Amino acid sequence: MKFREGDEWLEADGLGGFASGTATGLRTRRYHALLLTATTPPTGRMVLINGLDAWLENASGSYALTSQRYEPGVIHPDGATRITEFSANPWPRWIYSLEDGTTIAHEVIARHGSPVVALSWRVLSGSGGTLSVRPFFSGRDYHALHRENGSFRFDPESTSGGLVWRPYDGVPAIRVAANGEYHHRPDWYRNFRYEAERERELDSIEDLAAPGVFTFDLHAREAALILSTEPIVASDALAALDEIRAAESKRRAAFASPLHRAADTYLVERGAGQTIIAGYPWFADWGRDTFIALRGICLAADRIDEARHILLEWSRAISEGMLPNRFPDRGEAPEFNAVDASLWFVIVVYDLVDAAARCGTELSEEDRRTLEDSVDRILDGYAHGTRFGIRADEDGLLAAGVPGAQLTWMDAKVGDHVITPRIGKPVEVQALWLNALWLASRRSPRWRELFDRGRTAFESKFWNASLGFLNDVVDVDHQAGRVDASLRPNQILALGGLPLTLVDEERGRRALSIIEARLWTPLGLRSLASGEPSYAGRYAGGVAARDGSYHQGTVWPWLITAFVEAWLRGRGRTAEAIAEARQRFLAPLLDHLDEAGLGHISEIADGDAPHRPNGCPFQAWSVGEALRLDRIVLASPARGNRTPRSASKSAEGATHELGVR
């Protein structure tokens, strides 16, 4: 494949740690590293080994195999120019073609379930030579940068499993095993420059410690370098490499498709259970992201046990009817500033029941009761009132918001300024709230009256007849009758993407035609229509500029699946319509797997053509919703697709009941 500096690879370990970098080998982010581990999975991430220099020496000369960028933008040495092939599948692999005819393959493989990364080099053709590898160490928080200091401990300990560095107090031990020789040559390498950080107007300069050089005889055998924070138990580095390569080859070959394999990357341990990382390289697990992503990553992939474990683990975090928006990295109190996270949890609980039935499994009585209780605690909390002014209003709709707090998924904030406050009754929150009430009313009729009241209010308040689509927020700032009629994609969840649709077919077709014309792009929906006063077509500049445009026109791939559900509703689930939807809406997402975050789907893209991928290059809900689109929404009826019900049908006719089909 063609390779660009903007194309990034990822090797995740299933614990929250990972290795990552670019196709060219140039590190462009502070997060690019070979050994980045989660000390309290999936959080407490630390960068331990950032990268390395490698070169080959033989009778013909010395040939660099790597490149670094140093301030003020100098690239040295010239190893990247010798890359002739790169592939990220099944793991990152580079082919270097040297001037003397020698070709060398280099691989990076993370071992799933362990904080271990294996590196290898081997001669494919030519005479080989002596390979030298100089690792660059830090020992820092993964959001920070490292500078030269007198405290770094360069000297390693020698153990039966290799060498062990303890760079600083409180930093995990760095263990390295090699089938070569180590030569201690301590030094500092200064002023590495990370171009992606510089583009964001963030600190972009780093100094790294270089304790020494490993040398390998590539004439004789493959070179192996094993990096870990745990003792390396294999008899030698080459045996460890062989074991990791064999295990990972078998594991990765078992996935049904590239999207299934990508989805697995986001499933990680949390406590005794599991969770979903929102995105790599800088996100941890977020409530809203977890539940949206889970619908595809777990349920569309028939990973019922993982979904159950995740929901049960998160159910322990309910407080005052709310689930956390995120867990901070360092063990601080969870943050609850999300009105929709708990409602997504309710939706996914019922999706789990559907998926389990489709797979021929059932929830245990204990799990069923735990999830039932969680649903009731959420709805009770919301109905009676909880944090941030979240409460069921007299009209049955859900009011939410206080000044200075961002509660919806459009949550950008610059300093104390919330870019899209959306205080009042946001449209997608009502869609989630009414769906949650509708689903819960099958088990507990006490929710039916509140649902009916809210549905009636939704129909009367949200449809904007003059514009032909739904208002984005009604009763803005809790002022009755005040509306925000900005054309945003949030209304799509009232048209598709959830079990119950809230508009009739005629209005749905009218709104969808406008959404398709003004919001749809090949990579997702714009967060604000071009032509609106606050529209920003490019996501660029410093942090303030980027956050200011984050939901003001920037494209979000995760929204495409709900859009396609609504699109199919207007055309019928015929074979012809499904085939057209696959070509128009799914194919561009699959093409995107070969750019930016390789094998994955980016968090966002520019609103203006050519819709450059941007933001987090490996995003869980983007991948999850693409997988749900492929496996559920665009599947044949025999696959068990659930067509959304219309709001015109009574809750009495619902078939969704926790534990009952």
XYZ file of C-alpha atoms in Angstrom:
661
model
C 0.000 0.000 0.000
C 1.008 3.652 -0.332
C 2.236 5.122 2.925
C 2.096 8.642 4.257
C 3.233 10.318 7.439
C -0.428 10.982 8.248
C -1.226 7.253 8.150
C -0.953 5.757 11.632
C -0.814 2.213 12.946
C -1.996 0.892 16.303
C -1.186 -2.220 18.312
C -3.383 -2.401 21.436
C -2.760 -4.815 24.310
C -6.337 -5.251 25.596
C -5.451 -3.531 28.873
C -5.541 0.077 27.746
C -1.890 0.177 26.703
C -0.669 0.225 23.131
C 2.122 0.808 20.655
C 1.557 3.271 17.839
C 3.325 5.277 15.181
C 3.234 6.268 11.522
C 3.749 4.367 8.301
C 6.972 6.330 7.693
C 8.316 5.579 11.172
C 8.469 9.281 12.065
C 6.842 9.941 15.413
C 4.473 12.895 15.071
C 2.552 12.710 18.367
C 3.526 12.585 22.023
C 1.452 9.393 22.088
C 3.540 7.540 19.514
C 5.511 4.931 21.413
C 6.649 1.332 21.386
C 5.872 0.568 25.037
C 2.960 2.566 26.492
C 1.255 0.743 29.335
C -1.828 1.203 31.523
C -0.689 0.978 35.133
C -4.293 0.743 36.419
C -6.076 -0.778 33.413
C -7.380 0.862 31.392
C -6.050 4.126 32.849
C -2.832 5.382 34.424
C -1.095 5.219 31.070
C 2.629 5.852 30.912
C 5.065 6.092 28.003
C 8.144 4.013 28.774
C 9.912 3.440 25.442
C 9.114 6.100 22.877
C 10.958 4.836 19.832
C 14.357 3.802 18.552
C 17.111 4.352 16.051
C 18.152 1.345 13.976
C 20.865 0.897 11.354
C 22.603 -1.902 9.479
C 26.336 -2.112 8.872
C 28.038 -4.449 6.447
C 30.924 -4.472 4.002
C 29.047 -2.059 1.720
C 28.520 0.627 4.339
C 26.132 1.821 7.037
C 22.408 2.187 6.289
C 19.884 3.903 8.543
C 16.540 2.103 8.960
C 14.774 4.849 10.924
C 14.227 8.594 10.847
C 13.521 11.171 13.554
C 12.321 14.745 13.289
C 14.307 17.228 15.373
C 13.795 20.932 16.000
C 13.623 23.070 13.834
C 12.086 20.449 11.534
C 15.213 18.541 10.468
C 14.681 14.874 9.582
C 17.667 12.668 10.416
C 18.854 10.082 9.603
C 17.403 9.051 6.232
C 16.039 5.608 7.060
C 12.463 6.454 6.019
C 13.667 6.907 2.438
C 14.532 3.200 2.312
C 10.998 2.021 3.100
C 9.592 0.408 -0.028
C 6.603 -1.417 1.476
C 4.395 -1.014 4.526
C 1.334 -2.877 5.767
C -0.573 -2.655 9.041
C -2.222 -6.055 8.577
C -2.011 -8.360 10.500
C 0.475 -6.109 12.338
C 2.813 -3.291 11.292
C 5.460 -4.552 8.852
C 7.999 -2.532 6.887
C 10.256 -3.620 4.048
C 13.532 -1.697 3.677
C 15.467 -1.853 0.421
C 19.117 -0.895 0.855
C 21.434 0.426 -1.813
C 23.542 -2.743 -1.797
C 20.538 -4.915 -2.670
C 19.786 -6.087 0.872
C 16.115 -6.114 1.888
C 15.047 -6.242 5.523
C 11.632 -6.836 7.110
C 10.774 -5.155 10.410
C 7.680 -6.017 12.484
C 5.970 -4.729 15.638
C 3.508 -7.007 17.451
C 1.632 -6.319 20.713
C 0.627 -9.357 22.754
C -3.062 -9.228 23.639
C -3.708 -9.423 27.377
C -0.166 -8.507 28.414
C 1.935 -5.317 28.459
C 4.359 -6.861 25.966
C 5.521 -5.697 22.530
C 7.769 -7.760 20.260
C 10.035 -6.188 17.644
C 11.821 -8.142 14.944
C 14.179 -7.610 12.017
C 15.195 -10.216 9.462
C 17.000 -10.322 6.129
C 14.795 -11.195 3.168
C 17.555 -10.992 0.560
C 21.159 -9.877 0.363
C 24.125 -10.282 2.636
C 22.724 -8.953 5.902
C 25.135 -7.446 8.398
C 25.230 -6.151 11.960
C 22.013 -4.528 13.138
C 22.248 -1.853 15.826
C 19.210 -0.668 17.784
C 19.207 2.268 20.210
C 15.928 2.555 22.197
C 14.739 5.939 23.460
C 13.301 5.928 27.003
C 11.186 8.357 29.021
C 8.890 7.169 31.839
C 6.175 9.826 31.778
C 2.430 10.327 31.761
C 1.210 9.743 28.235
C -0.237 13.269 27.982
C 3.034 14.901 29.075
C 6.466 15.453 27.515
C 9.915 14.515 28.822
C 12.951 16.753 29.173
C 16.575 16.112 30.036
C 17.141 15.838 33.784
C 19.597 14.465 36.299
C 17.222 11.965 37.869
C 16.872 9.437 35.054
C 18.542 6.142 35.956
C 20.482 4.917 32.935
C 21.979 1.763 34.448
C 20.027 -1.474 33.950
C 19.860 -4.510 36.200
C 20.764 -7.836 34.655
C 18.292 -10.675 35.297
C 17.679 -14.130 33.901
C 14.907 -12.665 31.744
C 16.968 -9.828 30.295
C 17.707 -6.272 31.354
C 15.572 -4.171 33.682
C 15.526 -0.376 33.855
C 13.903 1.526 36.713
C 14.030 5.058 35.296
C 12.207 6.916 38.079
C 10.465 6.176 41.371
C 6.816 5.374 40.788
C 7.373 4.341 37.168
C 6.938 0.696 36.102
C 10.075 -1.307 35.529
C 11.058 -1.501 31.860
C 12.123 -5.010 30.889
C 13.959 -5.756 27.665
C 15.011 -9.151 26.322
C 17.123 -9.475 23.181
C 18.936 -12.206 21.286
C 21.805 -9.774 20.748
C 24.393 -7.979 22.855
C 23.828 -4.837 24.909
C 26.441 -2.070 24.976
C 25.970 0.580 27.658
C 26.382 4.046 26.126
C 24.221 6.457 28.151
C 23.295 9.716 26.476
C 20.463 12.182 25.951
C 18.864 12.749 22.573
C 17.389 16.237 22.576
C 14.755 18.254 20.779
C 12.619 15.615 19.080
C 9.789 17.502 17.384
C 6.258 16.121 17.099
C 4.572 17.711 14.120
C 0.972 16.851 15.023
C 1.417 18.523 18.415
C 2.966 21.575 16.768
C 0.008 21.867 14.382
C -2.251 21.987 17.428
C -0.100 24.750 18.911
C 0.818 22.515 21.844
C 4.234 21.806 23.339
C 5.950 19.646 20.748
C 9.599 19.255 21.852
C 10.911 16.306 23.848
C 14.230 14.968 25.136
C 14.670 11.218 25.515
C 17.189 9.069 27.364
C 19.265 6.565 25.367
C 20.911 4.127 27.794
C 22.727 2.052 25.168
C 22.737 0.030 21.968
C 21.705 -3.556 21.198
C 23.586 -5.262 18.377
C 22.480 -8.328 16.413
C 24.120 -10.514 13.797
C 21.557 -10.532 10.980
C 23.728 -12.896 8.944
C 22.794 -15.748 11.233
C 19.201 -15.284 12.417
C 16.282 -12.977 12.992
C 16.780 -10.216 15.551
C 14.254 -10.103 18.402
C 13.681 -7.354 20.962
C 10.951 -7.931 23.574
C 9.665 -4.950 25.579
C 7.554 -5.431 28.699
C 6.702 -4.222 32.185
C 6.300 -7.799 33.402
C 8.945 -10.541 33.690
C 9.617 -12.201 30.351
C 9.201 -15.924 30.953
C 10.260 -17.375 27.588
C 13.618 -19.148 27.427
C 15.017 -16.409 25.190
C 13.908 -13.422 23.134
C 13.573 -15.384 19.909
C 11.364 -17.973 21.618
C 9.223 -15.166 23.023
C 8.939 -13.623 19.561
C 7.896 -16.947 18.037
C 5.264 -17.487 20.735
C 3.825 -13.982 20.361
C 3.800 -14.162 16.575
C 2.060 -17.564 16.558
C -0.534 -16.591 19.173
C -1.361 -13.270 17.560
C -1.483 -14.739 14.071
C -4.069 -17.287 15.212
C -6.077 -14.769 17.229
C -6.253 -12.161 14.487
C -7.053 -14.645 11.739
C -10.195 -15.666 13.634
C -11.986 -12.337 13.129
C -14.760 -12.385 10.563
C -13.766 -9.129 8.862
C -11.404 -6.154 9.188
C -14.146 -4.275 11.046
C -14.503 -7.120 13.548
C -10.769 -7.059 14.152
C -10.760 -3.274 14.545
C -13.663 -3.473 16.988
C -11.765 -5.865 19.226
C -9.070 -3.228 19.739
C -11.371 -1.155 21.951
C -12.414 -3.920 24.364
C -10.270 -3.708 27.511
C -10.256 -4.730 31.135
C -11.692 -2.540 33.870
C -11.650 -3.953 37.390
C -13.191 -7.409 37.388
C -15.123 -6.597 34.224
C -14.618 -4.919 30.893
C -15.152 -1.583 29.228
C -14.615 0.094 25.870
C -11.876 2.600 25.167
C -13.454 5.605 23.430
C -10.495 6.086 21.130
C -6.762 5.867 20.714
C -4.376 7.428 21.405
C -5.715 9.932 23.975
C -9.163 8.817 25.163
C -9.895 6.399 27.999
C -13.385 4.974 28.578
C -16.311 7.392 28.442
C -19.873 6.453 29.351
C -21.659 7.825 26.308
C -19.005 6.506 23.919
C -19.011 3.083 25.550
C -22.735 2.508 25.148
C -22.983 3.840 21.606
C -19.929 1.844 20.528
C -21.083 -1.310 22.321
C -24.034 -1.697 19.966
C -21.632 -2.470 17.137
C -18.415 -3.585 18.794
C -20.162 -6.212 20.904
C -23.754 -6.753 19.865
C -23.381 -6.602 16.082
C -20.398 -8.931 16.443
C -22.407 -11.382 18.589
C -20.072 -10.822 21.557
C -22.882 -11.145 24.067
C -20.774 -12.049 27.108
C -18.513 -9.036 26.650
C -21.539 -6.741 26.345
C -23.064 -8.228 29.483
C -19.810 -7.811 31.445
C -19.489 -4.195 30.325
C -23.044 -3.257 31.263
C -22.798 -4.985 34.638
C -19.484 -3.265 35.373
C -20.898 0.150 34.484
C -24.118 -0.486 36.433
C -22.063 -0.309 39.624
C -21.277 3.340 38.863
C -24.892 4.647 38.821
C -25.276 7.642 41.120
C -28.488 9.665 41.496
C -29.777 8.030 38.330
C -26.706 9.006 36.319
C -23.747 7.156 34.866
C -20.361 8.864 34.643
C -19.376 10.641 31.479
C -15.822 9.531 32.106
C -13.421 8.117 34.648
C -10.347 10.362 35.018
C -6.961 8.764 34.415
C -5.562 9.109 37.909
C -8.384 7.895 40.100
C -10.153 11.198 40.761
C -13.921 11.269 41.232
C -15.915 10.281 38.124
C -17.445 13.099 36.069
C -21.206 13.000 35.524
C -21.710 15.799 32.988
C -23.709 13.770 30.450
C -27.478 13.785 30.220
C -27.520 11.119 27.511
C -25.031 8.509 28.788
C -27.520 6.908 31.189
C -30.237 6.877 28.524
C -27.916 5.170 26.065
C -27.288 2.574 28.790
C -31.036 1.839 28.936
C -31.242 1.507 25.155
C -28.295 -0.869 25.080
C -29.712 -3.036 27.870
C -32.694 -3.811 25.636
C -30.432 -4.177 22.608
C -28.555 -6.799 24.624
C -31.775 -8.732 25.174
C -32.472 -8.671 21.440
C -28.940 -9.725 20.530
C -28.901 -12.520 23.098
C -32.132 -13.908 21.710
C -30.757 -13.674 18.178
C -27.744 -15.698 19.292
C -29.840 -18.238 21.171
C -28.679 -17.232 24.657
C -30.437 -15.884 27.727
C -29.409 -13.642 30.581
C -29.214 -15.241 33.994
C -31.872 -14.308 36.521
C -29.274 -12.450 38.592
C -27.998 -10.439 35.655
C -31.524 -9.687 34.485
C -32.491 -8.326 37.892
C -29.326 -6.242 38.114
C -30.017 -4.653 34.753
C -33.732 -4.163 35.528
C -32.794 -2.419 38.759
C -30.283 -0.243 36.888
C -32.901 0.819 34.362
C -35.346 1.723 37.139
C -32.714 3.690 39.081
C -31.910 5.717 35.970
C -35.506 6.462 35.034
C -36.469 7.236 38.629
C -33.530 9.611 38.950
C -34.396 11.401 35.734
C -38.137 11.508 36.415
C -37.711 13.046 39.871
C -34.698 15.219 39.081
C -30.949 14.849 39.388
C -27.721 16.771 38.726
C -27.439 19.694 36.284
C -31.152 20.454 36.233
C -32.013 17.134 34.605
C -35.683 16.364 35.264
C -38.915 15.283 33.632
C -40.923 18.427 32.904
C -44.694 18.682 33.190
C -45.026 17.991 29.466
C -43.274 14.633 29.872
C -40.129 15.755 28.043
C -36.717 15.822 29.695
C -35.307 19.217 30.607
C -31.577 19.503 31.183
C -28.831 22.014 31.609
C -27.338 24.740 33.750
C -25.012 27.541 32.663
C -21.391 26.477 32.247
C -22.057 22.731 31.894
C -21.953 20.790 28.630
C -24.300 17.823 28.940
C -24.975 16.531 25.423
C -22.582 14.791 23.066
C -21.868 18.229 21.587
C -19.689 18.927 24.591
C -16.855 21.232 23.454
C -15.762 23.861 25.935
C -13.053 26.523 25.623
C -12.097 27.747 29.063
C -15.380 28.544 30.759
C -17.203 29.010 27.444
C -19.457 26.144 26.371
C -19.564 26.194 22.555
C -22.933 24.444 22.163
C -24.687 24.657 25.566
C -28.054 23.354 24.241
C -29.767 24.047 27.573
C -33.438 23.121 27.557
C -34.826 20.101 25.715
C -32.393 18.861 23.038
C -33.982 16.748 20.330
C -31.765 13.643 20.569
C -32.128 13.619 24.368
C -35.901 13.460 23.931
C -35.527 10.632 21.427
C -33.431 8.684 23.921
C -35.713 9.541 26.863
C -38.908 8.532 25.095
C -37.332 5.350 23.773
C -36.125 4.472 27.272
C -39.619 5.050 28.712
C -41.254 3.103 25.898
C -38.960 0.123 26.381
C -39.259 0.137 30.177
C -43.057 0.411 30.049
C -43.304 -3.164 28.792
C -41.982 -4.437 32.094
C -43.345 -1.708 34.322
C -46.576 0.009 33.184
C -45.881 2.923 35.530
C -43.725 4.501 32.783
C -46.509 4.466 30.171
C -48.300 7.654 31.180
C -45.075 9.658 31.225
C -44.160 8.249 27.821
C -47.549 9.132 26.307
C -47.367 12.659 27.688
C -43.841 13.159 26.394
C -44.618 11.729 22.966
C -47.544 14.114 22.524
C -45.387 17.073 23.537
C -42.613 15.973 21.177
C -44.974 15.869 18.207
C -46.319 19.342 18.944
C -43.079 21.105 19.872
C -40.279 19.755 17.685
C -41.632 19.700 14.138
C -40.762 22.941 12.342
C -43.220 23.074 9.468
C -41.715 26.159 7.856
C -38.250 24.611 7.638
C -39.246 21.005 7.050
C -37.171 19.435 9.818
C -37.034 19.133 13.612
C -35.906 21.896 15.928
C -32.595 21.138 17.580
C -33.617 22.399 21.048
C -36.984 23.555 22.376
C -37.678 25.552 25.530
C -34.145 26.898 25.172
C -32.603 27.988 28.480
C -35.783 26.626 30.101
C -37.849 29.411 28.510
C -41.134 27.972 27.265
C -41.644 28.335 23.534
C -38.115 29.467 22.685
C -36.544 27.248 20.029
C -33.173 26.704 18.368
C -33.916 25.736 14.765
C -30.280 25.278 13.681
C -29.933 22.468 11.160
C -27.951 19.865 13.054
C -27.845 16.062 12.805
C -29.161 15.406 16.314
C -32.697 14.967 14.980
C -31.570 11.835 13.151
C -32.138 9.816 16.339
C -35.828 10.701 16.139
C -35.881 9.339 12.573
C -33.700 6.229 12.921
C -31.056 4.560 15.028
C -33.321 3.750 17.984
C -36.087 1.169 18.490
C -38.879 3.754 18.199
C -39.105 6.548 15.617
C -40.857 9.724 16.712
C -42.071 11.240 13.441
C -44.462 9.922 10.837
C -43.211 8.779 7.449
C -44.180 11.916 5.552
C -42.350 14.234 7.942
C -39.498 11.796 8.157
C -38.994 11.795 4.386
C -39.115 15.583 4.259
C -36.575 16.007 7.067
C -34.309 13.300 5.710
C -34.161 14.868 2.263
C -32.834 18.067 3.840
C -30.396 16.190 6.056
C -29.105 14.263 3.066
C -28.697 17.404 0.976
C -27.058 19.600 3.608
C -25.495 17.382 6.288
C -24.531 14.080 4.669
C -20.943 13.486 3.472
C -19.228 10.216 2.496
C -17.668 10.021 5.984
C -20.709 10.894 8.065
C -22.977 13.800 8.944
C -21.904 17.393 9.461
C -22.570 18.632 12.971
C -23.967 21.879 11.548
C -25.157 22.682 8.056
C -23.005 24.820 5.814
C -24.696 28.170 5.490
C -25.528 28.365 9.194
C -23.887 31.431 10.817
C -21.530 29.423 13.058
C -20.497 26.866 10.430
C -16.779 25.959 10.397
C -15.683 23.819 7.459
C -12.210 22.915 8.663
C -11.017 21.469 11.946
C -7.591 23.072 12.342
C -5.458 25.451 14.399
C -4.822 25.487 18.130
C -6.910 23.908 20.855
C -9.343 26.824 21.102
C -9.900 26.915 17.338
C -10.374 23.169 17.114
C -12.724 22.960 20.072
C -14.612 25.906 18.668
C -15.274 24.035 15.420
C -15.675 20.554 16.936
C -19.476 20.539 16.606
C -19.922 23.467 14.248
C -19.758 21.665 10.932
C -17.178 18.989 11.597
C -18.254 15.584 10.221
C -18.948 12.703 12.626
C -18.915 9.161 11.163
C -20.804 7.602 14.086
C -24.016 9.323 12.966
C -24.136 7.618 9.577
C -25.794 4.416 10.795
C -28.860 6.133 12.232
C -29.060 8.142 9.000
C -29.033 4.973 6.892
C -31.709 3.383 9.087
C -33.917 6.402 8.433
C -33.022 6.364 4.731
C -34.071 2.717 4.431
C -37.268 3.387 6.323
C -38.287 5.811 3.586
C -37.518 3.365 0.787
C -38.338 0.007 2.277
C -35.900 -2.778 3.063
C -35.770 -4.146 -0.456
C -32.699 -5.888 -1.812
C -32.235 -2.997 -4.229
C -32.373 -0.364 -1.486
C -29.947 -2.286 0.702
C -27.514 -2.714 -2.195
C -27.703 1.011 -2.987
C -27.138 1.903 0.671
C -24.111 -0.368 0.851
C -22.578 1.322 -2.166
C -23.430 4.911 -1.236
C -23.010 4.888 2.524
C -20.949 1.892 3.680
C -18.359 1.682 0.898
C -16.794 5.100 1.671
C -16.326 4.086 5.304
C -14.650 0.844 4.281
C -12.379 2.767 1.893
C -11.414 4.978 4.833
C -9.886 1.936 6.564
C -6.851 2.447 4.301
C -6.060 5.986 5.462
C -5.424 7.964 8.667
C -5.891 5.396 11.485
C -5.124 2.334 9.388
C -7.726 -0.407 9.708
C -9.993 1.904 11.724
C -12.354 4.865 11.291
C -11.485 8.343 12.483
C -13.370 10.305 15.085
C -14.175 13.218 12.760
C -13.507 14.772 9.357
C -13.580 18.269 7.944
C -17.005 19.561 6.985
C -15.671 20.975 3.725
C -14.604 18.730 0.853
C -12.451 16.682 0.519
C -13.489 15.886 4.125
C -9.997 15.272 5.477
C -10.005 12.740 8.364
C -9.198 14.425 11.638
C -9.325 14.213 15.412
C -8.688 10.892 17.098
C -7.558 8.489 14.342
C -8.882 5.340 16.051
C -12.420 5.925 17.359
C -14.619 3.268 18.973
C -18.076 4.558 18.128
C -17.047 5.247 14.530
C -15.901 1.630 14.148
C -18.804 0.248 16.172
C -21.480 2.025 14.189
C -19.849 1.020 10.896
C -19.916 -2.599 12.047
C -23.559 -2.243 13.108
C -24.335 -0.724 9.715
C -22.676 -3.640 7.944
C -23.924 -6.521 10.076
C -27.349 -5.368 11.270
C -28.803 -2.408 9.395
C -27.717 -3.519 5.919
C -28.064 -7.229 6.565
C -30.677 -9.371 4.906
C -33.930 -9.723 6.902
C -32.900 -13.261 7.810
C -30.006 -11.812 9.844
C -32.525 -10.464 12.319
C -32.584 -6.756 11.553
C -34.938 -4.873 13.792
C -36.933 -2.266 11.872
C -37.625 0.801 14.063
C -41.234 1.153 15.122
C -43.205 4.295 14.442
C -44.341 6.533 17.268
C -47.852 6.147 15.934
C -47.891 2.614 17.303
C -48.830 2.192 20.903
C -46.435 1.073 23.558
C -48.897 -1.738 24.106
C -47.611 -3.261 20.883
C -43.965 -3.249 21.883
C -42.146 -6.567 21.865
C -39.087 -5.448 23.828
C -39.188 -6.744 27.354
C -36.188 -7.402 29.546
C -35.890 -11.154 29.765
C -38.991 -11.808 27.608
C -39.304 -12.027 23.830
